[in-house]
Coordinates of C-alpha atoms and ligand atoms in Angstrom, one line a residue:
M977 CA 19.9 -19.0 -78.8
T978 CA 17.1 -17.5 -76.7
E979 CA 13.9 -16.8 -78.6
H980 CA 12.3 -13.5 -77.6
V981 CA 8.5 -13.2 -77.7
V982 CA 7.3 -9.6 -77.3
I983 CA 3.7 -8.8 -76.7
V984 CA 2.6 -5.1 -77.0
G985 CA -0.5 -4.4 -75.0
G986 CA -1.4 -5.7 -71.5
G987 CA -5.2 -5.6 -71.8
T988 CA -7.4 -8.7 -72.2
G989 CA -5.7 -10.2 -75.3
G990 CA -2.1 -9.5 -74.3
S991 CA -2.4 -10.6 -70.7
V992 CA -4.3 -13.8 -71.5
L993 CA -1.6 -14.6 -74.1
A994 CA 1.3 -13.9 -71.8
N995 CA -0.1 -16.3 -69.2
D996 CA -1.0 -18.9 -71.8
L997 CA 2.5 -18.8 -73.2
A998 CA 4.1 -19.0 -69.8
D999 CA 2.2 -22.1 -69.1
R1000 CA 2.7 -23.8 -72.5
L1001 CA 6.4 -22.9 -72.7
E1002 CA 7.3 -23.7 -69.1
P1003 CA 10.2 -26.1 -70.0
E1004 CA 11.7 -23.6 -72.5
L1005 CA 11.4 -20.7 -70.1
D1006 CA 13.0 -22.7 -67.3
A1007 CA 15.9 -23.7 -69.6
G1008 CA 16.4 -20.1 -70.8
D1009 CA 15.6 -21.0 -74.4
V1010 CA 12.6 -18.5 -74.5
R1011 CA 12.0 -15.1 -73.0
I1012 CA 8.5 -13.4 -72.9
T1013 CA 8.2 -9.6 -72.5
L1014 CA 4.8 -7.9 -72.1
I1015 CA 4.9 -4.2 -72.7
N1016 CA 2.0 -2.0 -71.5
D1017 CA 1.7 1.7 -71.1
D1018 CA -0.1 1.4 -67.8
A1019 CA 1.0 -0.5 -64.7
D1020 CA -2.6 -1.7 -64.2
H1021 CA -4.6 -4.1 -66.3
V1022 CA -8.0 -2.5 -67.1
Y1023 CA -11.1 -4.6 -67.6
K1024 CA -13.4 -2.3 -69.6
P1025 CA -16.8 -4.1 -69.3
V1026 CA -17.0 -2.8 -65.7
W1027 CA -17.5 0.7 -67.2
L1028 CA -21.1 -0.1 -68.4
Y1029 CA -22.2 -0.3 -64.7
V1030 CA -20.4 2.8 -63.4
P1031 CA -23.0 5.4 -64.7
F1032 CA -25.7 3.5 -62.9
G1033 CA -23.8 3.5 -59.7
Q1034 CA -23.4 -0.3 -59.7
R1035 CA -19.7 -0.5 -60.0
E1036 CA -16.6 1.7 -59.2
P1037 CA -13.9 2.1 -61.8
D1038 CA -11.4 0.4 -59.4
N1039 CA -13.4 -2.8 -59.8
G1040 CA -12.0 -2.9 -63.3
R1041 CA -8.3 -2.4 -62.4
R1042 CA -5.7 -4.8 -61.1
P1043 CA -1.9 -4.4 -61.2
L1044 CA -0.4 -6.3 -64.1
E1045 CA 2.2 -7.7 -61.7
D1046 CA -0.6 -9.5 -59.9
L1047 CA -2.3 -10.8 -63.0
V1048 CA 0.6 -12.0 -65.1
D1049 CA 2.8 -15.0 -64.6
D1050 CA 6.1 -14.2 -62.8
R1051 CA 8.1 -15.8 -65.6
V1052 CA 6.9 -13.0 -67.9
D1053 CA 9.0 -9.8 -68.0
I1054 CA 6.6 -6.9 -67.6
R1055 CA 7.7 -3.6 -69.0
I1056 CA 5.6 -0.4 -68.3
D1057 CA 6.4 1.6 -71.4
R1058 CA 4.7 2.9 -74.5
V1059 CA 6.0 1.5 -77.8
T1060 CA 6.4 4.3 -80.3
E1061 CA 7.8 2.6 -83.4
I1062 CA 7.8 -0.9 -85.0
D1063 CA 10.4 -1.9 -87.5
T1064 CA 9.4 -5.3 -88.8
D1065 CA 12.4 -5.6 -91.2
A1066 CA 14.9 -5.2 -88.4
K1067 CA 12.5 -7.0 -85.9
R1068 CA 12.8 -4.3 -83.3
L1069 CA 10.7 -1.8 -81.4
E1070 CA 11.3 1.7 -80.0
S1071 CA 9.6 3.0 -76.9
M1072 CA 9.1 6.2 -75.0
E1073 CA 11.4 5.1 -72.3
G1074 CA 13.9 5.2 -74.7
N1075 CA 17.4 4.8 -75.5
D1076 CA 17.4 1.1 -75.8
V1077 CA 15.6 -0.7 -78.7
I1078 CA 13.7 -3.9 -78.0
E1079 CA 14.6 -6.7 -80.3
Y1080 CA 12.1 -9.6 -80.9
D1081 CA 11.9 -12.9 -82.7
Y1082 CA 8.2 -13.0 -82.5
L1083 CA 5.9 -10.0 -82.1
V1084 CA 2.3 -9.9 -81.0
L1085 CA 0.3 -6.7 -81.2
A1086 CA -2.6 -6.5 -78.8
T1087 CA -2.9 -2.7 -78.6
G1088 CA -6.7 -2.5 -78.6
S1089 CA -8.8 0.5 -79.6
T1090 CA -8.4 4.2 -79.1
L1091 CA -11.2 6.8 -78.8
V1092 CA -11.0 9.7 -81.2
P1093 CA -13.9 12.0 -80.3
E1094 CA -12.1 15.0 -81.7
E1095 CA -13.0 13.7 -85.2
I1096 CA -16.6 15.1 -84.7
P1097 CA -16.7 18.9 -84.1
G1098 CA -18.2 19.8 -80.7
L1099 CA -18.3 16.2 -79.4
V1100 CA -15.5 16.6 -76.8
D1101 CA -17.4 19.5 -75.2
G1102 CA -21.0 18.3 -75.9
G1103 CA -20.9 14.6 -75.5
H1104 CA -20.5 12.0 -72.6
D1105 CA -19.5 8.4 -72.8
Y1106 CA -18.9 5.3 -70.8
Y1107 CA -16.2 4.0 -73.1
S1108 CA -13.4 5.5 -71.0
E1109 CA -12.9 5.3 -67.2
S1110 CA -13.2 9.1 -66.7
G1111 CA -16.2 9.3 -69.1
A1112 CA -18.1 6.6 -67.1
V1113 CA -17.5 8.5 -63.9
D1114 CA -18.6 11.9 -65.3
L1115 CA -21.7 10.2 -66.9
R1116 CA -22.8 8.9 -63.5
D1117 CA -23.1 12.5 -62.2
E1118 CA -24.8 13.7 -65.4
L1119 CA -27.4 10.8 -65.3
L1120 CA -28.1 11.5 -61.7
S1121 CA -28.9 15.2 -62.4
L1122 CA -31.1 14.4 -65.4
T1123 CA -34.7 14.7 -64.3
E1124 CA -36.5 15.6 -67.5
G1125 CA -35.9 16.1 -71.2
R1126 CA -34.2 13.9 -73.8
L1127 CA -31.4 11.4 -73.4
V1128 CA -29.8 10.7 -76.8
L1129 CA -27.5 7.7 -77.2
S1130 CA -25.7 8.0 -80.5
V1131 CA -23.5 5.3 -81.9
I1132 CA -20.9 7.3 -83.9
G1133 CA -18.0 5.1 -84.5
T1134 CA -18.1 1.7 -86.1
P1135 CA -16.3 -0.6 -85.6
H1136 CA -16.3 0.1 -81.9
M1137 CA -15.7 -1.9 -78.7
C1138 CA -18.4 -4.3 -77.6
P1139 CA -21.2 -3.9 -80.3
A1140 CA -23.8 -4.9 -77.7
A1141 CA -22.9 -2.1 -75.2
P1142 CA -25.0 0.7 -76.8
L1143 CA -28.1 -1.5 -76.7
E1144 CA -27.3 -2.5 -73.2
F1145 CA -27.0 1.1 -72.1
V1146 CA -30.4 2.2 -73.5
F1147 CA -32.1 -0.9 -72.0
M1148 CA -30.5 -0.3 -68.6
A1149 CA -31.2 3.5 -68.7
D1150 CA -34.9 2.8 -69.5
D1151 CA -35.2 0.4 -66.6
W1152 CA -33.1 2.6 -64.2
L1153 CA -35.2 5.6 -65.0
R1154 CA -38.5 3.6 -64.5
E1155 CA -37.2 2.4 -61.1
R1156 CA -36.6 6.0 -60.2
G1157 CA -40.0 7.2 -61.4
L1158 CA -38.5 9.4 -64.1
R1159 CA -39.1 7.6 -67.3
E1160 CA -42.3 9.5 -68.1
E1161 CA -40.3 12.7 -67.9
I1162 CA -37.3 11.6 -70.0
D1163 CA -37.4 10.5 -73.7
I1164 CA -34.7 8.1 -74.8
T1165 CA -33.5 8.3 -78.5
Y1166 CA -31.0 5.8 -80.0
T1167 CA -29.2 6.5 -83.2
Y1168 CA -27.3 4.2 -85.4
P1169 CA -25.3 4.9 -88.6
I1170 CA -26.9 2.2 -90.9
Q1171 CA -30.5 1.2 -91.7
R1172 CA -30.9 -1.0 -88.6
V1173 CA -30.2 -0.7 -84.9
H1174 CA -27.1 -3.0 -84.8
G1175 CA -24.4 -4.0 -87.3
N1176 CA -25.5 -7.7 -87.1
P1177 CA -28.9 -8.2 -88.8
H1178 CA -29.9 -11.0 -86.4
I1179 CA -29.2 -8.9 -83.3
A1180 CA -30.9 -5.9 -84.9
E1181 CA -34.0 -7.9 -85.6
W1182 CA -34.1 -9.1 -82.0
A1183 CA -33.4 -5.7 -80.4
R1184 CA -35.8 -3.5 -82.4
P1185 CA -39.1 -4.9 -81.0
I1186 CA -37.7 -4.5 -77.4
M1187 CA -36.9 -0.9 -78.2
E1188 CA -40.5 -0.4 -79.5
E1189 CA -41.9 -2.1 -76.4
R1190 CA -39.9 0.2 -74.1
D1191 CA -40.7 3.4 -76.1
I1192 CA -37.1 3.9 -77.0
Q1193 CA -37.1 6.1 -80.1
V1194 CA -34.8 5.1 -83.0
E1195 CA -33.1 7.1 -85.7
T1196 CA -31.3 4.9 -88.2
F1197 CA -29.1 6.2 -91.0
F1198 CA -27.8 8.7 -88.5
N1199 CA -24.1 9.4 -89.2
A1200 CA -23.2 12.1 -86.7
E1201 CA -21.5 15.1 -88.3
A1202 CA -21.3 17.7 -85.6
V1203 CA -22.4 18.5 -82.0
D1204 CA -23.4 22.0 -80.9
P1205 CA -22.8 22.1 -77.1
E1206 CA -24.4 25.6 -76.8
A1207 CA -27.6 24.7 -78.6
E1208 CA -27.5 21.1 -77.3
T1209 CA -28.1 19.6 -80.7
I1210 CA -26.4 16.8 -82.7
T1211 CA -26.7 16.7 -86.5
S1212 CA -26.2 14.0 -89.0
M1213 CA -24.7 13.9 -92.4
E1214 CA -28.2 12.8 -93.6
G1215 CA -29.5 16.2 -92.4
T1216 CA -31.3 15.2 -89.2
E1217 CA -31.0 17.4 -86.2
L1218 CA -31.7 16.1 -82.7
D1219 CA -32.1 18.2 -79.5
Y1220 CA -30.7 16.6 -76.4
D1221 CA -30.5 17.3 -72.7
L1222 CA -27.9 14.6 -72.2
L1223 CA -25.9 13.3 -75.1
V1224 CA -24.2 9.9 -74.6
T1225 CA -22.1 8.7 -77.5
I1226 CA -20.0 5.8 -78.6
P1227 CA -17.2 8.0 -79.9
P1228 CA -15.3 7.2 -83.1
H1229 CA -12.6 4.5 -82.6
A1230 CA -9.2 4.0 -84.2
G1231 CA -6.3 1.6 -83.6
V1232 CA -2.9 3.0 -82.7
D1233 CA -0.9 5.2 -85.0
L1234 CA 2.3 3.1 -84.9
I1235 CA 0.5 0.3 -86.7
A1236 CA -0.3 2.4 -89.8
A1237 CA 3.2 3.9 -89.6
A1238 CA 4.7 0.4 -89.6
G1239 CA 2.7 -0.5 -92.8
L1240 CA 0.7 -3.1 -91.0
G1241 CA -2.8 -1.8 -91.7
D1242 CA -4.9 1.3 -92.1
D1243 CA -6.4 3.3 -89.3
G1244 CA -4.3 1.4 -86.8
W1245 CA -5.9 -2.0 -87.3
V1246 CA -3.6 -4.8 -88.3
D1247 CA -4.5 -6.6 -91.6
V1248 CA -4.3 -10.3 -90.6
D1249 CA -5.3 -13.7 -91.9
K1250 CA -8.6 -14.1 -90.1
H1251 CA -7.9 -17.8 -89.3
T1252 CA -4.2 -17.7 -88.3
L1253 CA -4.1 -14.1 -87.0
E1254 CA -0.7 -13.6 -88.7
A1255 CA 0.0 -10.1 -90.0
E1256 CA -0.3 -10.0 -93.8
A1257 CA 2.5 -7.5 -94.2
A1258 CA 5.3 -8.9 -92.0
E1259 CA 6.9 -12.2 -90.9
N1260 CA 6.7 -13.5 -87.4
V1261 CA 4.1 -10.9 -86.4
Y1262 CA 0.7 -11.7 -85.0
A1263 CA -2.2 -9.5 -83.9
L1264 CA -5.2 -10.3 -81.7
G1265 CA -8.1 -8.6 -80.0
D1266 CA -9.5 -5.3 -81.2
T1267 CA -6.4 -4.4 -83.2
A1268 CA -6.7 -7.5 -85.4
D1269 CA -8.9 -6.7 -88.4
T1270 CA -10.8 -10.0 -88.6
G1271 CA -14.4 -8.6 -89.1
V1272 CA -15.6 -10.1 -85.8
P1273 CA -16.8 -7.8 -83.0
N1274 CA -14.2 -6.0 -80.9
A1275 CA -14.9 -7.9 -77.7
G1276 CA -12.9 -9.2 -74.8
S1277 CA -14.2 -12.8 -75.4
V1278 CA -12.8 -12.6 -79.0
A1279 CA -9.4 -11.4 -77.6
H1280 CA -9.5 -14.3 -75.1
Y1281 CA -10.2 -17.0 -77.7
Q1282 CA -7.7 -15.5 -80.1
A1283 CA -5.0 -15.5 -77.4
G1284 CA -5.4 -19.2 -77.1
V1285 CA -4.9 -19.7 -80.8
V1286 CA -1.8 -17.4 -81.0
G1287 CA -0.4 -19.1 -77.9
Q1288 CA -0.7 -22.6 -79.5
R1289 CA 0.8 -21.3 -82.8
L1290 CA 3.7 -19.6 -81.2
A1291 CA 4.5 -22.6 -79.0
S1292 CA 4.5 -24.8 -82.1
E1293 CA 6.7 -22.4 -84.1
I1294 CA 9.2 -22.1 -81.3
R1295 CA 9.4 -25.9 -81.1
D1296 CA 9.9 -26.1 -84.9
R1297 CA 6.5 -27.9 -85.3
P1298 CA 3.8 -27.0 -87.8
A1299 CA 1.4 -24.4 -86.4
T1300 CA -2.1 -25.8 -86.9
A1301 CA -4.3 -23.9 -84.5
T1302 CA -6.8 -21.6 -86.1
Y1303 CA -9.4 -19.1 -85.0
D1304 CA -13.0 -19.9 -86.1
G1305 CA -14.5 -16.5 -85.3
K1306 CA -15.9 -17.6 -82.0
T1307 CA -17.6 -14.7 -80.1
L1308 CA -19.5 -14.9 -76.8
C1309 CA -21.5 -12.1 -75.4
F1310 CA -24.1 -11.5 -72.6
I1311 CA -26.4 -8.6 -73.4
E1312 CA -28.0 -6.7 -70.5
T1313 CA -31.7 -6.0 -71.3
G1314 CA -32.4 -4.1 -68.2
M1315 CA -31.1 -3.7 -64.6
D1316 CA -31.8 -7.4 -63.8
A1317 CA -32.2 -9.3 -67.0
A1318 CA -29.9 -10.3 -69.9
S1319 CA -29.7 -12.2 -73.1
F1320 CA -26.8 -14.3 -74.4
V1321 CA -25.3 -14.9 -77.9
E1322 CA -22.6 -17.2 -79.2
F1323 CA -21.5 -17.2 -82.8
D1324 CA -18.6 -17.7 -85.2
Y1325 CA -17.6 -17.1 -88.9
E1326 CA -20.2 -19.7 -90.0
T1327 CA -23.0 -19.6 -87.4
P1328 CA -25.0 -16.5 -87.0
P1329 CA -26.1 -15.3 -83.5
S1330 CA -29.5 -16.2 -82.1
P1331 CA -30.1 -14.2 -78.9
A1332 CA -31.5 -16.2 -76.0
P1333 CA -34.7 -15.0 -74.3
P1334 CA -33.8 -12.5 -71.6
S1335 CA -33.7 -13.8 -68.1
E1336 CA -32.6 -12.9 -64.6
K1337 CA -30.3 -16.0 -64.6
L1338 CA -28.4 -14.7 -67.6
H1339 CA -28.0 -11.3 -65.9
W1340 CA -26.4 -13.0 -62.9
S1341 CA -24.3 -15.1 -65.3
K1342 CA -23.0 -11.9 -66.9
L1343 CA -22.1 -10.5 -63.5
A1344 CA -20.5 -13.8 -62.5
Y1345 CA -18.5 -13.9 -65.7
N1346 CA -17.2 -10.4 -65.0
E1347 CA -16.0 -11.5 -61.5
T1348 CA -14.4 -14.7 -62.7
Y1349 CA -12.6 -12.8 -65.4
W1350 CA -9.7 -12.2 -63.0
L1351 CA -9.3 -16.0 -62.8
T1352 CA -9.8 -16.8 -66.5
A1353 CA -7.3 -14.1 -67.5
R1354 CA -4.8 -15.9 -65.3
G1355 CA -5.7 -19.2 -67.1
L1356 CA -7.0 -20.6 -63.8
L1357 CA -10.5 -21.4 -65.1
Ligands
FAD2625 C1 -18.1 -0.1 -71.9 C2 -17.5 -1.4 -72.5 C3 -18.2 -2.6 -72.2 C4 -17.6 -3.7 -72.8 N1 -18.3 -4.9 -72.5 C5 -17.8 -6.1 -73.0 C6 -18.4 -7.3 -72.7 O1 -19.4 -7.4 -72.0 N2 -17.9 -8.4 -73.3 C7 -16.8 -8.4 -74.1 O2 -16.4 -9.5 -74.6 N3 -16.2 -7.2 -74.4 C8 -16.6 -6.1 -73.9 N4 -16.0 -4.9 -74.1 C9 -14.9 -4.9 -75.1 C10 -13.6 -5.3 -74.5 O3 -13.3 -4.5 -73.4 C11 -12.5 -5.1 -75.6 O4 -12.9 -5.6 -76.8 C12 -11.2 -5.8 -75.1 O5 -10.7 -5.1 -74.0 C13 -10.2 -5.9 -76.2 O6 -9.0 -6.4 -75.7 P1 -7.6 -6.1 -76.3 O7 -6.6 -6.9 -75.6 O8 -7.7 -6.1 -77.8 O9 -7.4 -4.5 -76.0 P2 -7.4 -3.8 -74.6 O10 -8.0 -4.6 -73.5 O11 -8.0 -2.4 -74.8 O12 -5.9 -3.6 -74.3 C14 -5.0 -2.9 -75.0 C15 -3.8 -2.5 -74.2 O13 -2.7 -2.0 -75.0 C16 -2.2 -0.9 -74.4 N5 -1.5 -0.1 -75.4 C17 -2.0 0.5 -76.5 N6 -1.0 1.0 -77.3 C18 0.1 0.7 -76.7 C19 1.5 1.1 -77.0 N7 1.8 1.7 -78.1 N8 2.5 0.6 -76.1 C20 2.1 0.0 -75.0 N9 0.9 -0.4 -74.6 C21 -0.1 0.0 -75.5 C22 -3.4 -0.2 -73.8 O14 -3.1 0.8 -72.9 C23 -4.2 -1.3 -73.2 O15 -3.7 -1.6 -71.9 C24 -16.5 -3.7 -73.6 C25 -15.8 -2.5 -73.8 C26 -16.4 -1.3 -73.3 C27 -15.7 0.0 -73.6

């Protein structure tokens, strides 16, 4: 009997896993004992970290896109389609394309995060972002036309993709505006929902003095409630109102609806065992990357490491061997601290982050990492 592994989501986690499995299960694939299908709702693979650089004119959105066909092993069946329903009792999926159902023996959900700006009244019309491809392109024009006033960066949704990216944006904006001789004319304000500037206390403790040094104003305990695009104000549930000339936000995030509908977790995030990445509510279902609710940051590096764990576990299960690989919470992240300097953190469930002193070398390491991504995603590095 042929075992069918279905991966939903061809972003970082899903694509890395598809290539990892194609490599690990080569004999079984050649013998026709295993079939791997990767379902993604876009023919392109999108590498989102590129979007941070688009507003500053340093990258084009196309730099973050490659056809899935070019990135994923030929032995994987790629299906461009959107999964609309998961039935974990019957072990089958339904999709937009249609009439046929997709049956699986093993299912991996790697559906990532969704932006839901409509949750905040006025945000769709009043706010800009770099957390979507179109948002990053629009923001490039807005930033270029800002010559005076107040730039507000408001972190609205947590959890959100790449917890470092809001810090990176204000550090880069500060530097970029200084280079253009405009920093004196433009105030930068950063807001965060809790009592510190980042969810992780160690990173918050490191970032706060840099913000003070750079004259980046901070509003903590700022849970955005509404945006008034006419008056150009953003208000918080705590009663603070901020004027803005350019509002950049990290919009609220959610998982995908079909996960909640399938009873796999609230808000579209899959409840998983944080070590094995197995779904708690269904047999033979794994989740990885942003969609897996493990408590670690929603980061591409996390999705990458988790894909290796799920790949090893699935290969063992298919070979009727005990699945022993586990995820230890490993997270790796470069943090831009300006246009030509960056820091670096590496941590896991047990070890807290300790940001490295910013340097030009780490900035170039981040850019190099982004370029070599296309090789690492293929499993070539
Ligand atoms: C501006 C920005 C900067 C970032 N910088 C970094 C960084 O420097 N380092 C880092 O580690 N991470 C970074 N990240 C985070 C990183 O991009 C994400 O955490 C990572 O992409 C998560 O991978 P994933 O596989 O879980 O989801 P994704 O890569 O988002 O892939 C999910 C895929 O599933 C598809 N999909 C969803 N629902 C369905 C469905 N129903 N049917 C079919 N397909 C579906 C989506 O279209 C998408 O292709 C950044 C993110 C942003 C926005």
